[in-house]
Amino acid sequence: MIEIKNVSKWYGSFQVLTKCSTSVKKGEVVVVCGPSGSGKSTLIKCVNALEPFQEGEVVIDGTSVGAAGTDLPRLRSKVGMVFQHFELFPHLSIIENLTLAQVKVLNRSAEAARDKGLALLERVGLTAHADKFPGQLSGGQQQRVAIARALAMDPMCMLFDEPTSALDPEMINEVLDVMVQLAQEGMTMMCVTHEMGFARKVAHRVIFMDKGEIVEDATKDDFFGKPRSERAVQFLSKILQH
Amino acid sequence: MIGNLDLSFFNWELVSNFLAKGFYFSIQLTLIAMAGGIVFGTALALCRLSGRPWLALPAATYVNTMRSIPLVMVILWFFLLIPLLIGRSMGAELSAIITFTLFEAAYYSEIMRAGIQSVARGQVYAGYALGLTYGQTMRLIVLPQAFRNMLPVLLTQTIILFQDTSLVYAIGAYDLLKGFEVAGKNFNRPVEAYLLAAVVYFVICFSLSSVVKKLQTRIAIIR
């Protein structure tokens, strides 16, 4: 589904990604972790070309992301993305946040889009908030709306960029619950997250990045059982202490 | 001295005979220059922020040039140059409308540029990630927020624009100030006429400013 081949990226002369290669198969849940500044967020933004990269190739469902003739808006509409800071549109109501792209990108009728939006709001347990504005919701609620907004496009895979990092601790689980449910339904997911509990529960593979390189790319059991690199061992010991 | 002022000539007849026409033009000039200036200014701002030198450079040059020349000179030069270019005058009023639109666009552009930059980069990412094009992301996501964030500043600029419309006296267009001037001459009371003009401009601008202040607290987007 997602193929990342030898992707390298520089900011000026500073290299942020070095020959990153991995893949996410259909129905697979892959967790990407690593210390801050290791390039995980940059890598996941390269997948749907929110960040350009200078070398290598990213192929989604047979379409090369970086190629010249690629219809990026069309490709992105098939790849759902959830951001660290939610990025709901503050000037639109919750239901408008969910229907906007359905109408403008997928050309759905306003009614069909609204029905779809309401169904997804019900799924994330926020039907009562349909006509409120993002600023009136808590962080956890906003992030669940953001997930619903991405799902409204019927994506073939979902990208999560640290979806719980900006949340207060008591709101993390309500977001993770939605993600776990999604994973169990067979959604293809690539998640940048430090939630190792989530990784243990639903991930098939775990990728560990450090200094712009993919240091480990292992099945969940191998990763938590016997990480091969020193750096991964150190990282795990730091974040699993508490 | 003050005792010599005679305001008795100020009556309804004066308003309808001399001031209404000028007032109407001043308002018309303000509204057209505002609408046109915001549209053209937003385009200039988008060019400057496009990251493409062939768009950004001409736009920046235009804005900086306009902002470095006194308005009254732009009004005069445009009025004097057009007959040389097209062979006939287009009239003081039309000339003023075009000049003000072009001139104010430079100022509105700087406001809109700040407004666009005030919208978080993540909003653009979110728009793109949903499959929106650059144009859709700007039109549906970024510009509405930028416009809303900047509305008080845009309106304040419009109040300044209304005051500046009095500069069309330089090319003899018939605006509100001209109305007072003509009335003053007719009744041989120029000092009183100019005094009244100042009061009218003050009342209009001061009340608009108060409205903007109230608006400011009401329209802020809840974040």
Short mmCIF file of C-alpha atoms in Angstrom, two decimals:
data_model
loop_
_atom_site.label_atom_id
_atom_site.label_comp_id
_atom_site.label_asym_id
_atom_site.label_seq_id
_atom_site.Cartn_x
_atom_site.Cartn_y
_atom_site.Cartn_z
CA MET A 1 0.00 0.00 0.00
CA ILE A 2 2.69 2.49 1.06
CA GLU A 3 6.22 1.98 -0.24
CA ILE A 4 9.00 4.24 0.98
CA LYS A 5 12.24 3.68 -0.92
CA ASN A 6 15.55 5.32 -0.05
CA VAL A 7 13.98 8.67 0.85
CA SER A 8 16.47 11.39 1.74
CA LYS A 9 15.65 14.96 2.60
CA TRP A 10 17.68 18.05 3.38
CA TYR A 11 16.82 21.41 4.88
CA GLY A 12 19.53 23.43 3.16
CA SER A 13 22.70 21.52 3.95
CA PHE A 14 21.20 19.80 7.00
CA GLN A 15 20.11 16.26 6.29
CA VAL A 16 16.88 15.35 8.10
CA LEU A 17 16.18 12.00 6.44
CA THR A 18 18.83 9.53 5.29
CA LYS A 19 17.86 6.75 2.90
CA CYS A 20 14.68 5.75 4.68
CA SER A 21 13.06 2.62 3.31
CA THR A 22 10.04 0.76 4.61
CA SER A 23 6.59 -0.25 3.59
CA VAL A 24 3.09 -0.57 4.97
CA LYS A 25 0.98 -3.39 3.58
CA LYS A 26 -2.78 -3.27 3.21
CA GLY A 27 -4.42 -3.77 6.59
CA GLU A 28 -1.15 -3.35 8.43
CA VAL A 29 -0.65 -1.06 11.44
CA VAL A 30 2.86 0.35 11.65
CA VAL A 31 4.01 2.47 14.57
CA VAL A 32 6.92 4.87 14.05
CA CYS A 33 8.73 5.97 17.19
CA GLY A 34 12.00 7.60 18.15
CA PRO A 35 13.41 10.55 20.05
CA SER A 36 12.28 14.04 19.13
CA GLY A 37 14.09 15.45 16.14
CA SER A 38 14.64 11.99 14.70
CA GLY A 39 12.64 12.76 11.57
CA LYS A 40 9.52 10.68 12.21
CA SER A 41 7.08 13.54 11.59
CA THR A 42 9.03 14.64 8.55
CA LEU A 43 8.95 11.10 7.16
CA ILE A 44 5.21 10.72 7.59
CA LYS A 45 4.65 14.14 5.95
CA CYS A 46 6.71 12.93 3.00
CA VAL A 47 4.24 10.10 2.48
CA ASN A 48 1.49 12.44 1.27
CA ALA A 49 3.93 15.06 -0.01
CA LEU A 50 3.18 17.70 2.58
CA GLU A 51 6.96 17.83 2.81
CA PRO A 52 8.98 17.53 -0.40
CA PHE A 53 11.99 15.23 -0.45
CA GLN A 54 15.02 15.39 -2.68
CA GLU A 55 15.91 11.73 -3.19
CA GLY A 56 14.13 8.42 -3.25
CA GLU A 57 10.55 7.49 -3.96
CA VAL A 58 7.25 7.11 -2.13
CA VAL A 59 4.62 5.01 -3.84
CA ILE A 60 1.04 4.84 -2.60
CA ASP A 61 -1.15 2.18 -4.14
CA GLY A 62 0.93 2.23 -7.31
CA THR A 63 1.15 6.03 -7.63
CA SER A 64 4.51 7.71 -7.15
CA VAL A 65 4.08 10.70 -4.83
CA GLY A 66 7.07 12.71 -5.98
CA ALA A 67 6.64 12.13 -9.72
CA ALA A 68 6.03 15.16 -11.89
CA GLY A 69 2.61 14.32 -13.31
CA THR A 70 1.03 13.07 -10.09
CA ASP A 71 -2.35 14.59 -9.22
CA LEU A 72 -1.44 15.29 -5.60
CA PRO A 73 -4.82 16.60 -4.40
CA ARG A 74 -6.49 13.46 -5.75
CA LEU A 75 -3.90 11.20 -4.15
CA ARG A 76 -4.07 13.02 -0.81
CA SER A 77 -7.86 12.76 -0.78
CA LYS A 78 -7.38 8.99 -0.55
CA VAL A 79 -4.89 9.22 2.32
CA GLY A 80 -6.35 10.35 5.64
CA MET A 81 -4.13 12.37 7.93
CA VAL A 82 -4.43 13.32 11.59
CA PHE A 83 -2.16 16.01 13.02
CA GLN A 84 -0.59 16.65 16.39
CA HIS A 85 -2.47 19.93 16.79
CA PHE A 86 -5.77 18.66 15.31
CA GLU A 87 -5.91 21.46 12.72
CA LEU A 88 -9.68 21.62 12.63
CA PHE A 89 -10.84 24.67 10.72
CA PRO A 90 -11.76 27.14 13.49
CA HIS A 91 -14.08 29.25 11.34
CA LEU A 92 -16.29 26.28 10.43
CA SER A 93 -18.66 24.30 12.62
CA ILE A 94 -17.86 20.69 13.45
CA ILE A 95 -20.22 19.31 10.82
CA GLU A 96 -18.88 21.78 8.24
CA ASN A 97 -15.37 20.59 9.05
CA LEU A 98 -16.54 17.08 8.15
CA THR A 99 -18.45 17.96 4.99
CA LEU A 100 -16.24 20.60 3.33
CA ALA A 101 -13.80 18.30 1.55
CA GLN A 102 -16.47 15.68 0.81
CA VAL A 103 -18.37 18.29 -1.18
CA LYS A 104 -15.42 20.17 -2.69
CA VAL A 105 -13.12 17.24 -3.46
CA LEU A 106 -15.35 14.18 -3.83
CA ASN A 107 -18.29 16.17 -5.26
CA ARG A 108 -20.76 14.57 -2.89
CA SER A 109 -24.09 16.27 -2.43
CA ALA A 110 -24.49 18.40 0.68
CA GLU A 111 -27.01 15.90 2.06
CA ALA A 112 -24.89 12.82 1.45
CA ALA A 113 -21.89 14.58 3.00
CA ARG A 114 -23.92 15.61 6.01
CA ASP A 115 -25.27 12.08 6.53
CA LYS A 116 -21.77 10.67 6.29
CA GLY A 117 -20.47 13.33 8.66
CA LEU A 118 -23.16 12.69 11.25
CA ALA A 119 -22.62 8.93 11.05
CA LEU A 120 -18.91 9.41 11.73
CA LEU A 121 -19.59 11.85 14.55
CA GLU A 122 -21.78 9.21 16.12
CA ARG A 123 -18.98 6.72 15.73
CA VAL A 124 -16.56 8.94 17.68
CA GLY A 125 -19.32 9.78 20.16
CA LEU A 126 -19.73 13.47 19.36
CA THR A 127 -23.10 13.74 17.62
CA ALA A 128 -24.28 16.32 20.15
CA HIS A 129 -21.49 18.68 19.13
CA ALA A 130 -22.23 18.81 15.38
CA ASP A 131 -23.16 22.47 15.32
CA LYS A 132 -20.52 23.74 17.74
CA PHE A 133 -17.23 25.27 16.71
CA PRO A 134 -13.85 23.58 17.26
CA GLY A 135 -12.84 26.11 19.93
CA GLN A 136 -15.76 24.98 22.08
CA LEU A 137 -14.50 21.38 22.28
CA SER A 138 -11.78 19.85 24.44
CA GLY A 139 -8.54 18.69 22.86
CA GLY A 140 -9.56 15.06 22.96
CA GLN A 141 -12.90 15.84 21.36
CA GLN A 142 -11.22 17.95 18.68
CA GLN A 143 -8.85 15.14 17.83
CA ARG A 144 -11.72 12.67 17.53
CA VAL A 145 -13.44 15.11 15.16
CA ALA A 146 -10.18 15.33 13.19
CA ILE A 147 -10.14 11.53 12.85
CA ALA A 148 -13.78 11.58 11.74
CA ARG A 149 -12.95 14.32 9.24
CA ALA A 150 -10.22 12.17 7.71
CA LEU A 151 -12.48 9.09 7.65
CA ALA A 152 -15.22 11.04 5.90
CA MET A 153 -13.12 10.87 2.74
CA ASP A 154 -13.20 7.04 2.81
CA PRO A 155 -9.41 6.89 2.80
CA MET A 156 -7.55 3.73 1.84
CA CYS A 157 -5.02 4.35 4.57
CA MET A 158 -4.53 6.70 7.53
CA LEU A 159 -1.48 8.64 8.67
CA PHE A 160 -1.27 9.75 12.30
CA ASP A 161 1.35 12.35 13.23
CA GLU A 162 1.69 12.25 17.02
CA PRO A 163 -2.08 12.36 17.52
CA THR A 164 -1.93 12.34 21.32
CA SER A 165 1.18 14.44 22.01
CA ALA A 166 -0.71 17.70 22.43
CA LEU A 167 -3.38 16.22 24.68
CA ASP A 168 -3.81 16.36 28.42
CA PRO A 169 -3.24 12.90 29.91
CA GLU A 170 -6.88 12.25 30.71
CA MET A 171 -7.86 12.78 27.07
CA ILE A 172 -5.30 10.49 25.50
CA ASN A 173 -7.32 7.32 25.95
CA GLU A 174 -10.48 8.57 24.28
CA VAL A 175 -8.42 9.21 21.16
CA LEU A 176 -6.48 5.96 21.39
CA ASP A 177 -9.74 4.03 21.77
CA VAL A 178 -10.92 5.36 18.42
CA MET A 179 -7.57 4.47 16.85
CA VAL A 180 -7.59 0.96 18.32
CA GLN A 181 -11.08 0.37 17.00
CA LEU A 182 -9.99 1.59 13.59
CA ALA A 183 -6.98 -0.73 13.62
CA GLN A 184 -9.11 -3.69 14.63
CA GLU A 185 -11.42 -3.02 11.70
CA GLY A 186 -8.47 -3.53 9.39
CA MET A 187 -7.59 0.06 8.44
CA THR A 188 -4.10 0.46 7.04
CA MET A 189 -2.36 2.80 9.45
CA MET A 190 1.01 4.49 9.84
CA CYS A 191 1.26 6.13 13.26
CA VAL A 192 3.98 8.33 14.63
CA THR A 193 3.43 7.99 18.36
CA HIS A 194 5.12 7.44 21.69
CA GLU A 195 2.16 5.46 23.01
CA MET A 196 3.85 2.11 23.42
CA GLY A 197 0.71 0.66 24.96
CA PHE A 198 -1.06 1.37 21.69
CA ALA A 199 1.82 -0.18 19.76
CA ARG A 200 1.70 -3.34 21.89
CA LYS A 201 -2.03 -3.61 21.48
CA VAL A 202 -2.54 -3.18 17.74
CA ALA A 203 0.72 -2.63 15.86
CA HIS A 204 1.99 -5.27 13.49
CA ARG A 205 5.36 -3.63 13.06
CA VAL A 206 7.33 -0.98 14.89
CA ILE A 207 9.84 1.32 13.21
CA PHE A 208 12.43 3.07 15.34
CA MET A 209 14.08 6.19 13.95
CA ASP A 210 17.05 8.17 15.17
CA LYS A 211 18.90 11.07 13.56
CA GLY A 212 16.92 10.79 10.34
CA GLU A 213 17.58 7.10 9.83
CA ILE A 214 15.37 4.07 10.23
CA VAL A 215 17.36 2.15 12.81
CA GLU A 216 14.93 -0.69 13.43
CA ASP A 217 12.07 -2.06 11.40
CA ALA A 218 10.76 -5.11 13.18
CA THR A 219 7.60 -6.99 14.05
CA LYS A 220 6.04 -5.86 17.29
CA ASP A 221 7.14 -8.95 19.21
CA ASP A 222 10.71 -8.68 17.98
CA PHE A 223 10.86 -4.98 18.73
CA PHE A 224 9.66 -5.21 22.29
CA GLY A 225 11.33 -8.59 22.85
CA LYS A 226 14.82 -8.07 21.52
CA PRO A 227 15.54 -4.68 19.92
CA ARG A 228 18.84 -5.06 18.12
CA SER A 229 20.18 -1.54 18.20
CA GLU A 230 21.68 0.11 21.25
CA ARG A 231 19.76 3.28 20.51
CA ALA A 232 16.40 1.54 20.44
CA VAL A 233 17.19 -0.18 23.74
CA GLN A 234 18.10 3.16 25.30
CA PHE A 235 14.98 4.84 23.93
CA LEU A 236 12.70 2.09 25.19
CA SER A 237 14.30 2.11 28.63
CA LYS A 238 13.68 5.85 28.82
CA ILE A 239 10.05 5.93 27.79
CA LEU A 240 8.96 2.69 29.44
CA GLN A 241 10.36 3.54 32.86
CA HIS A 242 7.22 5.17 34.18
CA MET B 1 -13.18 86.52 16.35
CA ILE B 2 -15.24 83.46 17.22
CA GLY B 3 -18.19 85.79 17.62
CA ASN B 4 -17.92 86.68 13.95
CA LEU B 5 -18.73 83.15 12.86
CA ASP B 6 -22.08 82.94 11.16
CA LEU B 7 -23.44 79.44 10.70
CA SER B 8 -26.91 80.55 9.68
CA PHE B 9 -26.29 79.55 6.06
CA PHE B 10 -26.16 75.92 7.12
CA ASN B 11 -29.60 74.55 6.34
CA TRP B 12 -31.25 71.70 4.52
CA GLU B 13 -31.08 73.49 1.21
CA LEU B 14 -27.32 73.74 1.52
CA VAL B 15 -27.07 70.06 2.25
CA SER B 16 -29.13 69.02 -0.74
CA ASN B 17 -27.66 71.61 -3.12
CA PHE B 18 -23.97 71.34 -2.34
CA LEU B 19 -23.12 68.56 0.05
CA ALA B 20 -25.23 65.55 -0.96
CA LYS B 21 -23.52 65.14 -4.31
CA GLY B 22 -20.06 65.43 -2.77
CA PHE B 23 -20.91 63.16 0.12
CA TYR B 24 -22.28 60.56 -2.27
CA PHE B 25 -19.07 60.63 -4.31
CA SER B 26 -16.83 60.41 -1.21
CA ILE B 27 -18.73 57.34 -0.04
CA GLN B 28 -18.72 55.81 -3.50
CA LEU B 29 -14.98 56.40 -3.84
CA THR B 30 -14.34 54.91 -0.39
CA LEU B 31 -16.43 51.79 -0.99
CA ILE B 32 -15.12 51.06 -4.49
CA ALA B 33 -11.50 51.67 -3.47
CA MET B 34 -12.01 49.46 -0.42
CA ALA B 35 -13.58 46.56 -2.33
CA GLY B 36 -11.18 46.84 -5.26
CA GLY B 37 -8.22 47.49 -2.99
CA ILE B 38 -8.92 44.43 -0.85
CA VAL B 39 -9.36 42.16 -3.87
CA PHE B 40 -6.28 43.47 -5.68
CA GLY B 41 -4.36 43.72 -2.39
CA THR B 42 -5.15 40.10 -1.53
CA ALA B 43 -3.87 39.05 -4.94
CA LEU B 44 -0.68 41.04 -4.32
CA ALA B 45 -0.30 39.42 -0.89
CA LEU B 46 -0.73 35.93 -2.37
CA CYS B 47 1.91 36.76 -5.00
CA ARG B 48 4.35 37.94 -2.34
CA LEU B 49 3.80 34.80 -0.30
CA SER B 50 3.87 32.43 -3.28
CA GLY B 51 7.58 31.72 -2.91
CA ARG B 52 7.95 32.30 -6.66
CA PRO B 53 10.33 35.19 -7.37
CA TRP B 54 8.69 36.06 -10.69
CA LEU B 55 5.44 36.73 -8.82
CA ALA B 56 6.80 37.94 -5.49
CA LEU B 57 9.28 40.47 -6.84
CA PRO B 58 6.92 42.54 -9.03
CA ALA B 59 4.29 42.49 -6.27
CA ALA B 60 6.79 43.61 -3.63
CA THR B 61 8.10 46.35 -5.94
CA TYR B 62 4.57 47.58 -6.59
CA VAL B 63 3.65 47.66 -2.91
CA ASN B 64 6.86 49.34 -1.80
CA THR B 65 6.68 51.94 -4.57
CA MET B 66 3.09 52.89 -3.78
CA ARG B 67 3.85 53.09 -0.09
CA SER B 68 6.80 55.40 -0.74
CA ILE B 69 4.93 58.04 -2.77
CA PRO B 70 2.54 60.60 -1.26
CA LEU B 71 -1.02 59.82 -2.30
CA VAL B 72 -1.66 63.32 -3.58
CA MET B 73 1.17 62.89 -6.09
CA VAL B 74 -0.22 59.59 -7.33
CA ILE B 75 -3.62 61.24 -7.75
CA LEU B 76 -2.11 64.12 -9.70
CA TRP B 77 0.21 62.08 -11.86
CA PHE B 78 -2.42 59.53 -12.80
CA PHE B 79 -4.82 62.32 -13.70
CA LEU B 80 -2.19 64.12 -15.80
CA LEU B 81 -0.66 61.05 -17.43
CA ILE B 82 -3.81 59.32 -18.62
CA PRO B 83 -4.67 61.97 -21.27
CA LEU B 84 -1.14 61.62 -22.61
CA LEU B 85 -1.54 57.85 -22.87
CA ILE B 86 -5.11 57.48 -24.17
CA GLY B 87 -5.46 60.85 -25.82
CA ARG B 88 -8.35 62.15 -23.71
CA SER B 89 -9.18 62.77 -20.09
CA MET B 90 -11.27 60.16 -18.27
CA GLY B 91 -12.69 62.72 -15.86
CA ALA B 92 -11.56 63.58 -12.37
CA GLU B 93 -14.03 61.24 -10.66
CA LEU B 94 -13.18 58.07 -12.59
CA SER B 95 -9.50 58.91 -12.42
CA ALA B 96 -9.78 59.26 -8.64
CA ILE B 97 -11.58 55.92 -8.27
CA ILE B 98 -8.88 54.06 -10.23
CA THR B 99 -6.04 55.84 -8.45
CA PHE B 100 -7.44 55.13 -5.00
CA THR B 101 -8.05 51.48 -5.80
CA LEU B 102 -4.51 51.02 -7.07
CA PHE B 103 -2.99 52.98 -4.19
CA GLU B 104 -5.01 51.44 -1.38
CA ALA B 105 -4.32 47.94 -2.73
CA ALA B 106 -0.73 48.39 -1.57
CA TYR B 107 -1.86 49.07 2.00
CA TYR B 108 -4.57 46.40 2.07
CA SER B 109 -2.01 43.97 0.65
CA GLU B 110 0.25 44.44 3.66
CA ILE B 111 -2.69 43.88 6.00
CA MET B 112 -3.79 40.74 4.15
CA ARG B 113 -0.20 39.48 4.07
CA ALA B 114 -0.03 39.74 7.84
CA GLY B 115 -3.45 38.11 8.05
CA ILE B 116 -2.47 35.17 5.86
CA GLN B 117 0.70 34.69 7.89
CA SER B 118 -1.36 34.74 11.07
CA VAL B 119 -3.09 31.53 9.97
CA ALA B 120 -1.07 28.55 11.19
CA ARG B 121 0.86 26.54 8.61
CA GLY B 122 -0.90 23.43 9.89
CA GLN B 123 -4.19 24.74 8.50
CA VAL B 124 -2.69 24.69 5.02
CA TYR B 125 -1.39 21.16 5.61
CA ALA B 126 -4.84 20.08 6.81
CA GLY B 127 -6.46 21.51 3.69
CA TYR B 128 -3.94 19.81 1.40
CA ALA B 129 -4.20 16.52 3.31
CA LEU B 130 -7.95 16.45 2.62
CA GLY B 131 -7.26 16.75 -1.09
CA LEU B 132 -8.03 20.45 -1.49
CA THR B 133 -6.03 22.26 -4.16
CA TYR B 134 -3.90 25.34 -3.42
CA GLY B 135 -6.70 27.59 -4.65
CA GLN B 136 -9.38 25.84 -2.59
CA THR B 137 -7.19 25.82 0.52
CA MET B 138 -6.62 29.56 0.19
CA ARG B 139 -10.22 30.41 -0.64
CA LEU B 140 -11.97 28.12 1.83
CA ILE B 141 -9.51 27.79 4.70
CA VAL B 142 -6.84 30.47 4.86
CA LEU B 143 -8.42 33.66 3.47
CA PRO B 144 -11.64 33.49 5.51
CA GLN B 145 -9.57 33.21 8.68
CA ALA B 146 -7.08 35.85 7.55
CA PHE B 147 -9.92 38.19 6.65
CA ARG B 148 -11.62 37.64 9.96
CA ASN B 149 -8.42 38.11 11.96
CA MET B 150 -7.71 41.33 10.08
CA LEU B 151 -11.23 42.78 9.83
CA PRO B 152 -10.68 45.51 12.46
CA VAL B 153 -7.42 46.57 10.78
CA LEU B 154 -9.03 46.50 7.33
CA LEU B 155 -11.87 48.72 8.56
CA THR B 156 -9.46 51.10 10.26
CA GLN B 157 -7.59 51.40 6.98
CA THR B 158 -10.93 52.14 5.31
CA ILE B 159 -11.56 55.00 7.74
CA ILE B 160 -8.15 56.42 6.83
CA LEU B 161 -9.11 55.91 3.19
CA PHE B 162 -12.30 57.93 3.73
CA GLN B 163 -10.27 60.79 5.19
CA ASP B 164 -7.81 60.59 2.31
CA THR B 165 -10.58 60.91 -0.28
CA SER B 166 -10.53 64.65 0.49
CA LEU B 167 -7.22 64.76 -1.40
CA VAL B 168 -9.12 64.60 -4.68
CA TYR B 169 -9.38 68.37 -4.34
CA ALA B 170 -6.01 68.31 -6.13
CA ILE B 171 -7.70 67.30 -9.39
CA GLY B 172 -10.95 69.12 -8.77
CA ALA B 173 -13.24 66.12 -8.28
CA TYR B 174 -16.47 66.96 -6.51
CA ASP B 175 -16.30 65.24 -3.13
CA LEU B 176 -17.65 66.13 0.30
CA LEU B 177 -14.90 68.67 1.01
CA LYS B 178 -15.44 70.26 -2.39
CA GLY B 179 -19.12 70.56 -1.53
CA PHE B 180 -18.27 72.56 1.57
CA GLU B 181 -15.77 74.65 -0.34
CA VAL B 182 -18.26 75.56 -3.06
CA ALA B 183 -20.94 76.29 -0.48
CA GLY B 184 -18.50 78.49 1.45
CA LYS B 185 -17.71 80.45 -1.67
CA ASN B 186 -21.35 80.82 -2.62
CA PHE B 187 -22.36 82.18 0.76
CA ASN B 188 -19.07 83.99 1.19
CA ARG B 189 -18.45 82.06 4.43
CA PRO B 190 -15.32 79.96 3.63
CA VAL B 191 -14.06 79.75 7.24
CA GLU B 192 -17.39 78.50 8.56
CA ALA B 193 -17.69 76.03 5.69
CA TYR B 194 -14.27 74.52 6.35
CA LEU B 195 -15.03 74.39 10.06
CA LEU B 196 -18.24 72.50 9.41
CA ALA B 197 -16.39 70.20 7.03
CA ALA B 198 -13.93 69.31 9.78
CA VAL B 199 -16.77 68.62 12.21
CA VAL B 200 -18.56 66.37 9.71
CA TYR B 201 -15.39 64.39 8.89
CA PHE B 202 -14.65 64.06 12.59
CA VAL B 203 -18.12 62.83 13.50
CA ILE B 204 -18.16 60.26 10.68
CA CYS B 205 -14.67 58.91 11.37
CA PHE B 206 -14.98 58.93 15.14
CA SER B 207 -18.25 57.02 15.13
CA LEU B 208 -16.90 54.49 12.64
CA SER B 209 -13.84 53.99 14.86
CA SER B 210 -16.07 53.27 17.84
CA VAL B 211 -18.03 50.73 15.79
CA VAL B 212 -14.77 49.01 14.78
CA LYS B 213 -13.68 48.85 18.42
CA LYS B 214 -16.93 47.17 19.40
CA LEU B 215 -16.70 44.80 16.45
CA GLN B 216 -13.18 43.82 17.41
CA THR B 217 -14.29 42.19 20.64
CA ARG B 218 -17.26 40.49 19.03
CA ILE B 219 -15.80 38.78 15.96
CA ALA B 220 -12.67 37.15 17.35
CA ILE B 221 -12.65 33.45 16.42
CA ILE B 222 -12.96 31.19 19.42
CA ARG B 223 -9.83 29.07 19.56
#
